[in-house]
Each structure stands twice: as structure tokens, then as C-alpha cells.
PDB file of C-alpha atoms in Angstrom:
ATOM      1  CA  UNK A  26     -32.474 -25.641   3.589  1.00 37.00           C
ATOM      2  CA  UNK A  27     -34.914 -25.402   0.754  1.00 38.00           C
ATOM      3  CA  UNK A  28     -38.429 -26.074   1.919  1.00 39.00           C
ATOM      4  CA  UNK A  29     -40.609 -28.193  -0.360  1.00 43.00           C
ATOM      5  CA  UNK A  30     -44.401 -28.009  -0.049  1.00 43.00           C
ATOM      6  CA  UNK A  31     -46.723 -30.430  -1.848  1.00 44.00           C
ATOM      7  CA  UNK A  32     -50.270 -29.439  -2.731  1.00 42.00           C
ATOM      8  CA  UNK A  33     -52.792 -31.170  -4.960  1.00 39.00           C
ATOM      9  CA  UNK A  34     -54.659 -29.274  -7.625  1.00 39.00           C
ATOM     10  CA  UNK A  35     -58.428 -29.631  -7.827  1.00 37.00           C
ATOM     11  CA  UNK A  36     -59.489 -32.837  -9.550  1.00 33.00           C
ATOM     12  CA  UNK A  37     -60.371 -31.850 -13.091  1.00 36.00           C
ATOM     13  CA  UNK A  38     -61.874 -35.084 -14.314  1.00 34.00           C
ATOM     14  CA  UNK A  39     -65.203 -34.532 -12.595  1.00 32.00           C
ATOM     15  CA  UNK A  40     -67.950 -32.812 -14.513  1.00 31.00           C
ATOM     16  CA  UNK A  41     -69.849 -31.373 -11.540  1.00 30.00           C
ATOM     17  CA  UNK A  42     -69.574 -30.338  -7.893  1.00 32.00           C
ATOM     18  CA  UNK A  43     -66.362 -28.375  -8.497  1.00 30.00           C
ATOM     19  CA  UNK A  44     -66.158 -25.222  -6.363  1.00 33.00           C
ATOM     20  CA  UNK A  45     -66.411 -22.095  -8.514  1.00 34.00           C
ATOM     21  CA  UNK A  46     -65.350 -19.276  -6.192  1.00 36.00           C
ATOM     22  CA  UNK A  47     -64.947 -16.717  -8.959  1.00 35.00           C
ATOM     23  CA  UNK A  48     -67.623 -17.665 -11.486  1.00 36.00           C
ATOM     24  CA  UNK A  49     -68.086 -14.711 -13.823  1.00 39.00           C
ATOM     25  CA  UNK A  50     -64.376 -13.791 -13.608  1.00 39.00           C
ATOM     26  CA  UNK A  51     -64.729 -10.622 -11.494  1.00 38.00           C
ATOM     27  CA  UNK A  52     -60.983  -9.964 -11.827  1.00 41.00           C
ATOM     28  CA  UNK A  53     -59.557  -6.746 -10.400  1.00 41.00           C
ATOM     29  CA  UNK A  54     -62.972  -5.195  -9.756  1.00 39.00           C
ATOM     30  CA  UNK A  55     -63.552  -7.748  -7.005  1.00 39.00           C
ATOM     31  CA  UNK A  56     -60.716  -6.147  -5.049  1.00 40.00           C
ATOM     32  CA  UNK A  57     -62.388  -2.765  -5.344  1.00 37.00           C
ATOM     33  CA  UNK A  58     -65.438  -4.198  -3.608  1.00 34.00           C
ATOM     34  CA  UNK A  59     -63.365  -5.730  -0.817  1.00 40.00           C
ATOM     35  CA  UNK A  60     -60.960  -2.874  -0.131  1.00 41.00           C
ATOM     36  CA  UNK A  61     -62.519   0.610  -0.354  1.00 47.00           C
ATOM     37  CA  UNK A  62     -59.911   3.115  -1.483  1.00 57.00           C
ATOM     38  CA  UNK A  63     -59.112   5.598   1.265  1.00 61.00           C
ATOM     39  CA  UNK A  64     -57.000   8.048  -0.758  1.00 72.00           C
ATOM     40  CA  UNK A  65     -57.415  10.299  -3.747  1.00 82.00           C
ATOM     41  CA  UNK A  66     -54.849   9.828  -6.490  1.00 90.00           C
ATOM     42  CA  UNK A  67     -53.727  13.047  -8.171  1.00 92.00           C
ATOM     43  CA  UNK A  68     -52.366  12.719 -11.707  1.00 94.00           C
ATOM     44  CA  UNK A  69     -50.331  15.833 -12.502  1.00 94.00           C
ATOM     45  CA  UNK A  70     -49.080  16.528 -16.046  1.00 93.00           C
ATOM     46  CA  UNK A  71     -45.704  14.751 -16.025  1.00 91.00           C
ATOM     47  CA  UNK A  72     -42.758  17.165 -16.227  1.00 88.00           C
ATOM     48  CA  UNK A  73     -40.165  14.387 -16.644  1.00 82.00           C
ATOM     49  CA  UNK A  74     -41.809  12.234 -19.312  1.00 85.00           C
ATOM     50  CA  UNK A  75     -40.131  13.688 -22.425  1.00 87.00           C
ATOM     51  CA  UNK A  76     -43.458  15.161 -23.554  1.00 89.00           C
ATOM     52  CA  UNK A  77     -44.532  18.617 -24.690  1.00 90.00           C
ATOM     53  CA  UNK A  78     -46.866  20.466 -22.321  1.00 92.00           C
ATOM     54  CA  UNK A  79     -50.030  19.759 -24.331  1.00 93.00           C
ATOM     55  CA  UNK A  80     -49.205  16.048 -24.585  1.00 93.00           C
ATOM     56  CA  UNK A  81     -48.380  15.887 -20.871  1.00 93.00           C
ATOM     57  CA  UNK A  82     -51.773  17.392 -20.002  1.00 94.00           C
ATOM     58  CA  UNK A  83     -53.543  14.980 -22.347  1.00 95.00           C
ATOM     59  CA  UNK A  84     -51.786  11.984 -20.785  1.00 94.00           C
ATOM     60  CA  UNK A  85     -52.704  13.231 -17.309  1.00 95.00           C
ATOM     61  CA  UNK A  86     -56.372  13.501 -18.309  1.00 95.00           C
ATOM     62  CA  UNK A  87     -56.438  10.097 -20.018  1.00 95.00           C
ATOM     63  CA  UNK A  88     -54.826   8.388 -17.020  1.00 95.00           C
ATOM     64  CA  UNK A  89     -57.265  10.003 -14.608  1.00 94.00           C
ATOM     65  CA  UNK A  90     -60.207   8.915 -16.776  1.00 94.00           C
ATOM     66  CA  UNK A  91     -58.883   5.344 -16.992  1.00 94.00           C
ATOM     67  CA  UNK A  92     -58.497   5.205 -13.207  1.00 93.00           C
ATOM     68  CA  UNK A  93     -61.970   6.634 -12.644  1.00 91.00           C
ATOM     69  CA  UNK A  94     -63.305   3.833 -14.852  1.00 91.00           C
ATOM     70  CA  UNK A  95     -61.705   1.434 -12.340  1.00 87.00           C
ATOM     71  CA  UNK A  96     -63.526   3.211  -9.467  1.00 85.00           C
ATOM     72  CA  UNK A  97     -60.348   4.931  -8.280  1.00 88.00           C
ATOM     73  CA  UNK A  98     -60.897   8.488  -6.973  1.00 88.00           C
ATOM     74  CA  UNK A  99     -58.414  10.110  -9.363  1.00 91.00           C
ATOM     75  CA  UNK A 100     -58.066  13.679 -10.597  1.00 91.00           C
ATOM     76  CA  UNK A 101     -55.991  15.221 -13.371  1.00 94.00           C
ATOM     77  CA  UNK A 102     -54.529  18.284 -11.676  1.00 92.00           C
ATOM     78  CA  UNK A 103     -51.358  20.309 -11.658  1.00 92.00           C
ATOM     79  CA  UNK A 104     -52.001  21.261  -8.017  1.00 87.00           C
ATOM     80  CA  UNK A 105     -52.517  18.139  -5.863  1.00 85.00           C
ATOM     81  CA  UNK A 106     -54.185  18.616  -2.488  1.00 78.00           C
ATOM     82  CA  UNK A 107     -52.039  18.225   0.649  1.00 71.00           C
ATOM     83  CA  UNK A 108     -53.214  14.654   1.369  1.00 74.00           C
ATOM     84  CA  UNK A 109     -53.379  13.429  -2.215  1.00 83.00           C
ATOM     85  CA  UNK A 110     -51.314  10.506  -3.304  1.00 89.00           C
ATOM     86  CA  UNK A 111     -49.769  10.996  -6.740  1.00 92.00           C
ATOM     87  CA  UNK A 112     -49.348   9.048  -9.937  1.00 94.00           C
ATOM     88  CA  UNK A 113     -46.142  10.117 -11.657  1.00 93.00           C
ATOM     89  CA  UNK A 114     -45.180   9.283 -15.226  1.00 93.00           C
ATOM     90  CA  UNK A 115     -41.492   8.830 -15.957  1.00 92.00           C
ATOM     91  CA  UNK A 116     -39.999   7.982 -19.326  1.00 90.00           C
ATOM     92  CA  UNK A 117     -36.602   6.679 -20.384  1.00 89.00           C
ATOM     93  CA  UNK A 118     -35.330   6.976 -23.944  1.00 89.00           C
ATOM     94  CA  UNK A 119     -34.032   3.685 -25.329  1.00 87.00           C
ATOM     95  CA  UNK A 120     -32.967   4.401 -28.894  1.00 87.00           C
ATOM     96  CA  UNK A 121     -35.981   3.978 -31.152  1.00 92.00           C
ATOM     97  CA  UNK A 122     -38.365   3.461 -28.237  1.00 91.00           C
ATOM     98  CA  UNK A 123     -39.379   5.139 -24.999  1.00 92.00           C
ATOM     99  CA  UNK A 124     -40.028   3.124 -21.835  1.00 91.00           C
ATOM    100  CA  UNK A 125     -42.746   4.715 -19.658  1.00 92.00           C
ATOM    101  CA  UNK A 126     -43.081   3.951 -15.931  1.00 91.00           C
ATOM    102  CA  UNK A 127     -46.061   4.739 -13.738  1.00 93.00           C
ATOM    103  CA  UNK A 128     -45.029   5.461 -10.148  1.00 91.00           C
ATOM    104  CA  UNK A 129     -47.321   5.822  -7.126  1.00 92.00           C
ATOM    105  CA  UNK A 130     -46.127   8.048  -4.277  1.00 90.00           C
ATOM    106  CA  UNK A 131     -47.834   8.841  -0.998  1.00 84.00           C
ATOM    107  CA  UNK A 132     -48.648  12.378   0.146  1.00 78.00           C
ATOM    108  CA  UNK A 133     -45.121  12.749   1.559  1.00 79.00           C
ATOM    109  CA  UNK A 134     -43.535  11.836  -1.766  1.00 85.00           C
ATOM    110  CA  UNK A 135     -42.408   8.341  -0.744  1.00 85.00           C
ATOM    111  CA  UNK A 136     -42.598   5.841  -3.581  1.00 87.00           C
ATOM    112  CA  UNK A 137     -45.129   3.071  -2.904  1.00 86.00           C
ATOM    113  CA  UNK A 138     -44.797   1.038  -6.092  1.00 86.00           C
ATOM    114  CA  UNK A 139     -44.388   1.246  -9.853  1.00 88.00           C
ATOM    115  CA  UNK A 140     -45.446  -0.538 -13.006  1.00 88.00           C
ATOM    116  CA  UNK A 141     -43.725  -0.525 -16.378  1.00 85.00           C
ATOM    117  CA  UNK A 142     -45.840   0.105 -19.469  1.00 87.00           C
ATOM    118  CA  UNK A 143     -45.148  -1.317 -22.911  1.00 87.00           C
ATOM    119  CA  UNK A 144     -42.390   0.487 -24.852  1.00 90.00           C
ATOM    120  CA  UNK A 145     -43.627   3.148 -27.268  1.00 91.00           C
ATOM    121  CA  UNK A 146     -42.034   4.177 -30.596  1.00 92.00           C
ATOM    122  CA  UNK A 147     -39.883   7.225 -29.862  1.00 92.00           C
ATOM    123  CA  UNK A 148     -41.360   9.263 -32.717  1.00 92.00           C
ATOM    124  CA  UNK A 149     -44.955   8.691 -31.582  1.00 92.00           C
ATOM    125  CA  UNK A 150     -43.995   9.625 -28.037  1.00 92.00           C
ATOM    126  CA  UNK A 151     -42.117  12.771 -29.035  1.00 90.00           C
ATOM    127  CA  UNK A 152     -45.063  13.897 -31.179  1.00 91.00           C
ATOM    128  CA  UNK A 153     -47.517  13.215 -28.361  1.00 91.00           C
ATOM    129  CA  UNK A 154     -49.613  10.923 -30.551  1.00 92.00           C
ATOM    130  CA  UNK A 155     -53.054  10.992 -28.849  1.00 94.00           C
ATOM    131  CA  UNK A 156     -53.842   7.372 -29.778  1.00 94.00           C
ATOM    132  CA  UNK A 157     -50.563   6.200 -28.222  1.00 93.00           C
ATOM    133  CA  UNK A 158     -51.123   8.199 -25.030  1.00 94.00           C
ATOM    134  CA  UNK A 159     -54.703   6.948 -24.772  1.00 94.00           C
ATOM    135  CA  UNK A 160     -53.527   3.341 -25.227  1.00 94.00           C
ATOM    136  CA  UNK A 161     -50.950   3.818 -22.469  1.00 94.00           C
ATOM    137  CA  UNK A 162     -53.653   5.105 -20.130  1.00 94.00           C
ATOM    138  CA  UNK A 163     -56.025   2.249 -20.933  1.00 94.00           C
ATOM    139  CA  UNK A 164     -53.244  -0.256 -20.313  1.00 91.00           C
ATOM    140  CA  UNK A 165     -52.005   1.441 -17.163  1.00 92.00           C
ATOM    141  CA  UNK A 166     -55.335   2.141 -15.436  1.00 92.00           C
ATOM    142  CA  UNK A 167     -56.116  -1.427 -14.300  1.00 91.00           C
ATOM    143  CA  UNK A 168     -52.487  -2.156 -13.399  1.00 90.00           C
ATOM    144  CA  UNK A 169     -52.134   0.998 -11.306  1.00 91.00           C
ATOM    145  CA  UNK A 170     -55.449   0.188  -9.618  1.00 89.00           C
ATOM    146  CA  UNK A 171     -54.223  -3.295  -8.680  1.00 85.00           C
ATOM    147  CA  UNK A 172     -50.972  -1.866  -7.334  1.00 87.00           C
ATOM    148  CA  UNK A 173     -52.766   0.833  -5.346  1.00 85.00           C
ATOM    149  CA  UNK A 174     -55.081  -1.732  -3.785  1.00 81.00           C
ATOM    150  CA  UNK A 175     -52.203  -4.006  -2.858  1.00 80.00           C
ATOM    151  CA  UNK A 176     -50.321  -1.091  -1.276  1.00 80.00           C
ATOM    152  CA  UNK A 177     -53.356  -0.104   0.761  1.00 73.00           C
ATOM    153  CA  UNK A 178     -53.999  -3.699   1.800  1.00 70.00           C
ATOM    154  CA  UNK A 179     -50.393  -4.100   2.884  1.00 70.00           C
ATOM    155  CA  UNK A 180     -50.435  -0.889   4.914  1.00 65.00           C
ATOM    156  CA  UNK A 181     -53.642  -1.950   6.646  1.00 61.00           C
ATOM    157  CA  UNK A 182     -52.176  -5.358   7.514  1.00 56.00           C
ATOM    158  CA  UNK A 183     -48.940  -4.116   9.050  1.00 51.00           C
ATOM    159  CA  UNK A 184     -48.208  -2.894  12.552  1.00 46.00           C
ATOM    160  CA  UNK A 185     -47.534   0.803  13.276  1.00 49.00           C
ATOM    161  CA  UNK A 186     -43.827   0.017  13.510  1.00 46.00           C
ATOM    162  CA  UNK A 187     -43.887  -1.741  10.147  1.00 45.00           C
ATOM    163  CA  UNK A 188     -45.761   1.161   8.585  1.00 42.00           C
ATOM    164  CA  UNK A 189     -42.838   3.424   9.412  1.00 44.00           C
ATOM    165  CA  UNK A 190     -40.542   1.191   7.391  1.00 53.00           C
ATOM    166  CA  UNK A 191     -43.095   0.720   4.613  1.00 60.00           C
ATOM    167  CA  UNK A 192     -45.065  -2.343   3.521  1.00 69.00           C
ATOM    168  CA  UNK A 193     -43.253  -5.566   2.539  1.00 82.00           C
ATOM    169  CA  UNK A 194     -42.572  -5.712  -1.192  1.00 86.00           C
ATOM    170  CA  UNK A 195     -42.422  -8.785  -3.370  1.00 89.00           C
ATOM    171  CA  UNK A 196     -41.567  -9.021  -7.050  1.00 88.00           C
ATOM    172  CA  UNK A 197     -43.812 -11.396  -8.975  1.00 91.00           C
ATOM    173  CA  UNK A 198     -42.331 -12.711 -12.208  1.00 89.00           C
ATOM    174  CA  UNK A 199     -45.033 -13.825 -14.685  1.00 91.00           C
ATOM    175  CA  UNK A 200     -45.678 -17.574 -14.766  1.00 94.00           C
ATOM    176  CA  UNK A 201     -44.276 -19.456 -17.761  1.00 93.00           C
ATOM    177  CA  UNK A 202     -44.923 -22.787 -19.455  1.00 93.00           C
ATOM    178  CA  UNK A 203     -48.689 -23.131 -18.959  1.00 93.00           C
ATOM    179  CA  UNK A 204     -51.022 -23.898 -21.873  1.00 93.00           C
ATOM    180  CA  UNK A 205     -54.087 -21.785 -22.644  1.00 92.00           C
ATOM    181  CA  UNK A 206     -54.508 -18.712 -20.450  1.00 93.00           C
ATOM    182  CA  UNK A 207     -52.713 -20.418 -17.558  1.00 93.00           C
ATOM    183  CA  UNK A 208     -49.702 -18.084 -17.397  1.00 94.00           C
ATOM    184  CA  UNK A 209     -51.823 -14.942 -17.017  1.00 94.00           C
ATOM    185  CA  UNK A 210     -54.495 -16.593 -14.857  1.00 93.00           C
ATOM    186  CA  UNK A 211     -52.023 -18.047 -12.352  1.00 95.00           C
ATOM    187  CA  UNK A 212     -50.010 -14.811 -12.183  1.00 94.00           C
ATOM    188  CA  UNK A 213     -53.078 -12.631 -11.645  1.00 91.00           C
ATOM    189  CA  UNK A 214     -54.639 -14.878  -9.025  1.00 92.00           C
ATOM    190  CA  UNK A 215     -51.386 -15.182  -7.035  1.00 94.00           C
ATOM    191  CA  UNK A 216     -51.025 -11.392  -7.122  1.00 92.00           C
ATOM    192  CA  UNK A 217     -54.492 -11.023  -5.620  1.00 90.00           C
ATOM    193  CA  UNK A 218     -53.932 -13.570  -2.850  1.00 91.00           C
ATOM    194  CA  UNK A 219     -50.520 -12.193  -1.855  1.00 92.00           C
ATOM    195  CA  UNK A 220     -51.878  -8.626  -1.894  1.00 87.00           C
ATOM    196  CA  UNK A 221     -54.656  -9.669   0.467  1.00 83.00           C
ATOM    197  CA  UNK A 222     -52.012 -11.147   2.776  1.00 84.00           C
ATOM    198  CA  UNK A 223     -50.308  -7.776   3.188  1.00 83.00           C
ATOM    199  CA  UNK A 224     -47.683  -7.714   0.440  1.00 88.00           C
ATOM    200  CA  UNK A 225     -47.114  -5.025  -2.148  1.00 88.00           C
ATOM    201  CA  UNK A 226     -46.792  -7.170  -5.265  1.00 90.00           C
ATOM    202  CA  UNK A 227     -44.895  -5.404  -8.007  1.00 87.00           C
ATOM    203  CA  UNK A 228     -43.420  -6.107 -11.427  1.00 83.00           C
ATOM    204  CA  UNK A 229     -40.152  -4.261 -10.848  1.00 79.00           C
ATOM    205  CA  UNK A 230     -37.224  -5.411  -8.729  1.00 74.00           C
ATOM    206  CA  UNK A 231     -36.591  -2.034  -7.074  1.00 73.00           C
ATOM    207  CA  UNK A 232     -37.442  -2.094  -3.373  1.00 76.00           C
ATOM    208  CA  UNK A 233     -38.443  -5.772  -3.296  1.00 82.00           C
ATOM    209  CA  UNK A 234     -36.887  -8.042  -0.676  1.00 83.00           C
ATOM    210  CA  UNK A 235     -38.274 -11.260  -2.147  1.00 89.00           C
ATOM    211  CA  UNK A 236     -39.291 -12.587  -5.541  1.00 88.00           C
ATOM    212  CA  UNK A 237     -41.602 -15.345  -6.727  1.00 93.00           C
ATOM    213  CA  UNK A 238     -41.616 -17.012 -10.098  1.00 90.00           C
ATOM    214  CA  UNK A 239     -43.349 -20.135 -11.337  1.00 93.00           C
ATOM    215  CA  UNK A 240     -42.752 -22.785 -13.954  1.00 92.00           C
ATOM    216  CA  UNK A 241     -45.490 -25.027 -15.316  1.00 94.00           C
ATOM    217  CA  UNK A 242     -44.749 -28.320 -17.029  1.00 93.00           C
ATOM    218  CA  UNK A 243     -47.313 -30.536 -18.774  1.00 91.00           C
ATOM    219  CA  UNK A 244     -46.370 -34.092 -19.764  1.00 89.00           C
ATOM    220  CA  UNK A 245     -48.233 -37.266 -20.795  1.00 89.00           C
ATOM    221  CA  UNK A 246     -49.758 -39.164 -17.879  1.00 85.00           C
ATOM    222  CA  UNK A 247     -51.966 -42.215 -17.674  1.00 90.00           C
ATOM    223  CA  UNK A 248     -54.159 -42.964 -20.725  1.00 91.00           C
ATOM    224  CA  UNK A 249     -56.368 -39.948 -21.510  1.00 90.00           C
ATOM    225  CA  UNK A 250     -54.660 -37.742 -18.936  1.00 90.00           C
ATOM    226  CA  UNK A 251     -51.782 -35.303 -18.578  1.00 90.00           C
ATOM    227  CA  UNK A 252     -49.451 -34.695 -15.653  1.00 90.00           C
ATOM    228  CA  UNK A 253     -49.380 -31.030 -14.597  1.00 91.00           C
ATOM    229  CA  UNK A 254     -46.625 -29.742 -12.344  1.00 93.00           C
ATOM    230  CA  UNK A 255     -46.329 -26.180 -11.023  1.00 94.00           C
ATOM    231  CA  UNK A 256     -43.242 -25.054  -9.136  1.00 93.00           C
ATOM    232  CA  UNK A 257     -43.450 -21.710  -7.350  1.00 94.00           C
ATOM    233  CA  UNK A 258     -39.897 -20.593  -6.537  1.00 92.00           C
ATOM    234  CA  UNK A 259     -39.241 -18.090  -3.739  1.00 91.00           C
ATOM    235  CA  UNK A 260     -35.934 -16.222  -3.560  1.00 88.00           C
ATOM    236  CA  UNK A 261     -34.536 -13.245  -1.709  1.00 82.00           C
ATOM    237  CA  UNK A 262     -32.719 -10.134  -2.894  1.00 73.00           C
ATOM    238  CA  UNK A 263     -29.226 -11.681  -2.877  1.00 60.00           C
ATOM    239  CA  UNK A 264     -30.365 -14.508  -5.185  1.00 66.00           C
ATOM    240  CA  UNK A 265     -30.564 -17.178  -2.500  1.00 78.00           C
ATOM    241  CA  UNK A 266     -33.442 -19.588  -3.138  1.00 84.00           C
ATOM    242  CA  UNK A 267     -35.551 -19.886   0.004  1.00 88.00           C
ATOM    243  CA  UNK A 268     -37.905 -22.651  -1.049  1.00 90.00           C
ATOM    244  CA  UNK A 269     -40.441 -24.000  -3.495  1.00 91.00           C
ATOM    245  CA  UNK A 270     -44.117 -24.786  -3.483  1.00 92.00           C
ATOM    246  CA  UNK A 271     -44.704 -27.838  -5.672  1.00 92.00           C
ATOM    247  CA  UNK A 272     -48.176 -28.666  -6.983  1.00 91.00           C
ATOM    248  CA  UNK A 273     -48.817 -31.694  -9.164  1.00 88.00           C
ATOM    249  CA  UNK A 274     -51.724 -33.746 -10.396  1.00 84.00           C
ATOM    250  CA  UNK A 275     -53.080 -35.651 -13.368  1.00 84.00           C
ATOM    251  CA  UNK A 276     -55.808 -33.932 -15.357  1.00 86.00           C
ATOM    252  CA  UNK A 277     -57.977 -34.885 -18.275  1.00 88.00           C
ATOM    253  CA  UNK A 278     -55.947 -34.468 -21.484  1.00 89.00           C
ATOM    254  CA  UNK A 279     -56.616 -31.111 -23.129  1.00 88.00           C
ATOM    255  CA  UNK A 280     -58.737 -29.752 -20.277  1.00 87.00           C
ATOM    256  CA  UNK A 281     -56.338 -26.840 -19.721  1.00 89.00           C
ATOM    257  CA  UNK A 282     -55.714 -25.997 -23.356  1.00 90.00           C
ATOM    258  CA  UNK A 283     -57.937 -22.891 -23.185  1.00 90.00           C
ATOM    259  CA  UNK A 284     -59.148 -21.634 -19.805  1.00 91.00           C
ATOM    260  CA  UNK A 285     -57.855 -22.398 -16.303  1.00 91.00           C
ATOM    261  CA  UNK A 286     -60.637 -20.613 -14.399  1.00 89.00           C
ATOM    262  CA  UNK A 287     -61.247 -22.165 -10.982  1.00 87.00           C
ATOM    263  CA  UNK A 288     -58.085 -24.249 -11.271  1.00 89.00           C
ATOM    264  CA  UNK A 289     -55.906 -21.125 -11.367  1.00 90.00           C
ATOM    265  CA  UNK A 290     -57.842 -19.731  -8.389  1.00 90.00           C
ATOM    266  CA  UNK A 291     -57.371 -22.881  -6.293  1.00 90.00           C
ATOM    267  CA  UNK A 292     -53.720 -23.363  -7.264  1.00 92.00           C
ATOM    268  CA  UNK A 293     -52.803 -19.733  -6.537  1.00 93.00           C
ATOM    269  CA  UNK A 294     -54.671 -19.712  -3.224  1.00 91.00           C
ATOM    270  CA  UNK A 295     -52.752 -22.782  -2.083  1.00 91.00           C
ATOM    271  CA  UNK A 296     -49.473 -21.415  -3.441  1.00 93.00           C
ATOM    272  CA  UNK A 297     -49.887 -18.049  -1.683  1.00 93.00           C
ATOM    273  CA  UNK A 298     -50.073 -19.784   1.679  1.00 91.00           C
ATOM    274  CA  UNK A 299     -46.902 -21.707   0.885  1.00 91.00           C
ATOM    275  CA  UNK A 300     -45.056 -18.607  -0.315  1.00 93.00           C
ATOM    276  CA  UNK A 301     -45.952 -16.697   2.851  1.00 91.00           C
ATOM    277  CA  UNK A 302     -44.861 -19.636   5.020  1.00 90.00           C
ATOM    278  CA  UNK A 303     -41.517 -19.896   3.225  1.00 91.00           C
ATOM    279  CA  UNK A 304     -40.826 -16.169   3.654  1.00 90.00           C
ATOM    280  CA  UNK A 305     -41.933 -16.237   7.314  1.00 86.00           C
ATOM    281  CA  UNK A 306     -39.718 -19.228   8.097  1.00 85.00           C
ATOM    282  CA  UNK A 307     -36.749 -17.684   6.293  1.00 81.00           C
ATOM    283  CA  UNK A 308     -37.230 -14.379   8.135  1.00 75.00           C
ATOM    284  CA  UNK A 309     -37.007 -16.140  11.490  1.00 67.00           C
ATOM    285  CA  UNK A 310     -33.890 -18.121  10.536  1.00 56.00           C
ATOM    286  CA  UNK A 311     -30.264 -16.869  10.509  1.00 51.00           C
ATOM    287  CA  UNK A 312     -29.427 -15.302   7.143  1.00 46.00           C
ATOM    288  CA  UNK A 313     -27.001 -17.373   5.069  1.00 44.00           C
ATOM    289  CA  UNK A 314     -24.550 -15.582   2.795  1.00 41.00           C
ATOM    290  CA  UNK A 315     -25.126 -15.826  -0.944  1.00 40.00           C
ATOM    291  CA  UNK A 316     -23.663 -19.067  -2.268  1.00 43.00           C
ATOM    292  CA  UNK A 317     -23.904 -20.685   1.158  1.00 42.00           C
ATOM    293  CA  UNK A 318     -25.468 -24.009   2.053  1.00 40.00           C
ATOM    294  CA  UNK A 319     -29.048 -24.591   0.913  1.00 38.00           C
TER     295      UNK A 319
END
């Protein structure tokens, strides 16, 4: 049976006394302060990225520099140390574009997570355009850092038996429908809260047992206000919907047209607890076949 959880958003009509737990928008760097990285990440020149040797070395160096800027102990090296984790770059040709993927593996070569970068024009990629490779590194550095932190957090939160099987993986689909910066803010905050609860939160479906997506709807409310509804939808690998976290409230009209700030923080914190509860309850219940009763 689908579980429905109701949670109220922070009241937005007040002008003062609103909690501001992330004033200054610390973003991903806040995780670095909370979870010291315990591994070095080696970035070898990628042999399977459809790049010439010189371009592969340049990409390795740019990625290592971008990760170092995020306080990740990373090194561009063709000879990783025995206990190094590795950042691998894979690339798939798709006609006029190339789709790069950044894959983290542990020291034993087991994949721990991956992020997809923006597609690159095939000609620029084949020529090893330095500006294109540098842009890929600048885009990938923060995302790989977030993934690495979530992997480490998940491994620390699991039991020795669970570590053998690997950390629990969850695919987070970007939020849709929110005005202003709400889609990105809600997605990023939920990723942080779920990572801190022991999940590896990834963009790709591969290896994930559960997925979360969210839909935001804004409609006219009482005079001078808008009704905001957020539905966080939790499903499992076979497509069966496990439950929803529903958050709704009336807010001052136009107050979310630009920045969500503390509202995204509070909504995602509440939603993360609901998502974890839904998955925990579903894991303890008999598994229904796909298409079965909900």
C-alpha cells in the first residue's frame, strides 16, 4: 500500500525569526568539513575515452586540479598506489556528440558510483580541445566530490556485513516544476540529507535499488498567497511505487520566484526522513510483483 506522509513547509509569510541553518549557502564544501576524506583518488590518463594520449593526460591533470580545488586528495598519475581509489573517464560516441562518464572505483576495482557529464561535440572531443576538456573537469570536480563523500558516508554508516555487499544506492531524479532556483535547490539539499543517512545518491540508474523523484506544483491560494505542493515519489527497481512524501502549504505570492534558500533546506530535510521511512518499511514487507496491488 502506498504510504502518504504529510509535512508542512516553513511558514514563509513571516519576516523574521525564521531558522537559517545554511546562511551563506555553504553547499558541497560543508560536507567536506563534516566528513574528512579517508582515501586518495588517483586520476589516471583514460585509455578508454576516445582521446589521444596527450589529450588524455591533459584531462587527467585538469580533473585532478578540479578535485584538489574541492579539497579532495587527488593525483593525476598513470601508476596509482595500491590503496588508491580511482576516477575513470569513459566515453561513448553518439553520432555528432560524445557522452563522457566519470566513474569512481575502490582500490579493488569495484565501481562505487558514476556521474554523467554534459555531451561534448564529437569533433572537439576527437581533437582534444583543451577548453572543452577543462570545462569537463570544472563541471565534474564538484559532482565527483559530492559522490565520493556520499559513498564514504554510506560505507561508514553500514554494518560490516553490509559493507561486503556494498552501500545502498538510490537514484535521485532532478526535481521539476518549481519556480526560481527551487528545482536545483531541492535536489541538492535532498542529495545531502540522504547521503548523510548512509545512501549513495547517484544520477544513473545502474546499481540503484530505489529511485526518488519530485514534482512541485504552484497554484493560486487565498488572496495574496500561493499554494505550494511538493510530492516526493519513491519507487523500486521493478517500477513499483513504494510511497510518497507530500508537503503542502500556502506562501506569500511571489516569495519563491527567485531563491528558495532555507525553505529548500527544511523541505528536503523533512522529505529525507520520509523517504528513508518508506524504503525501510518496504524492505521489511513482503515484496509484491510488478503490477501487483498497491
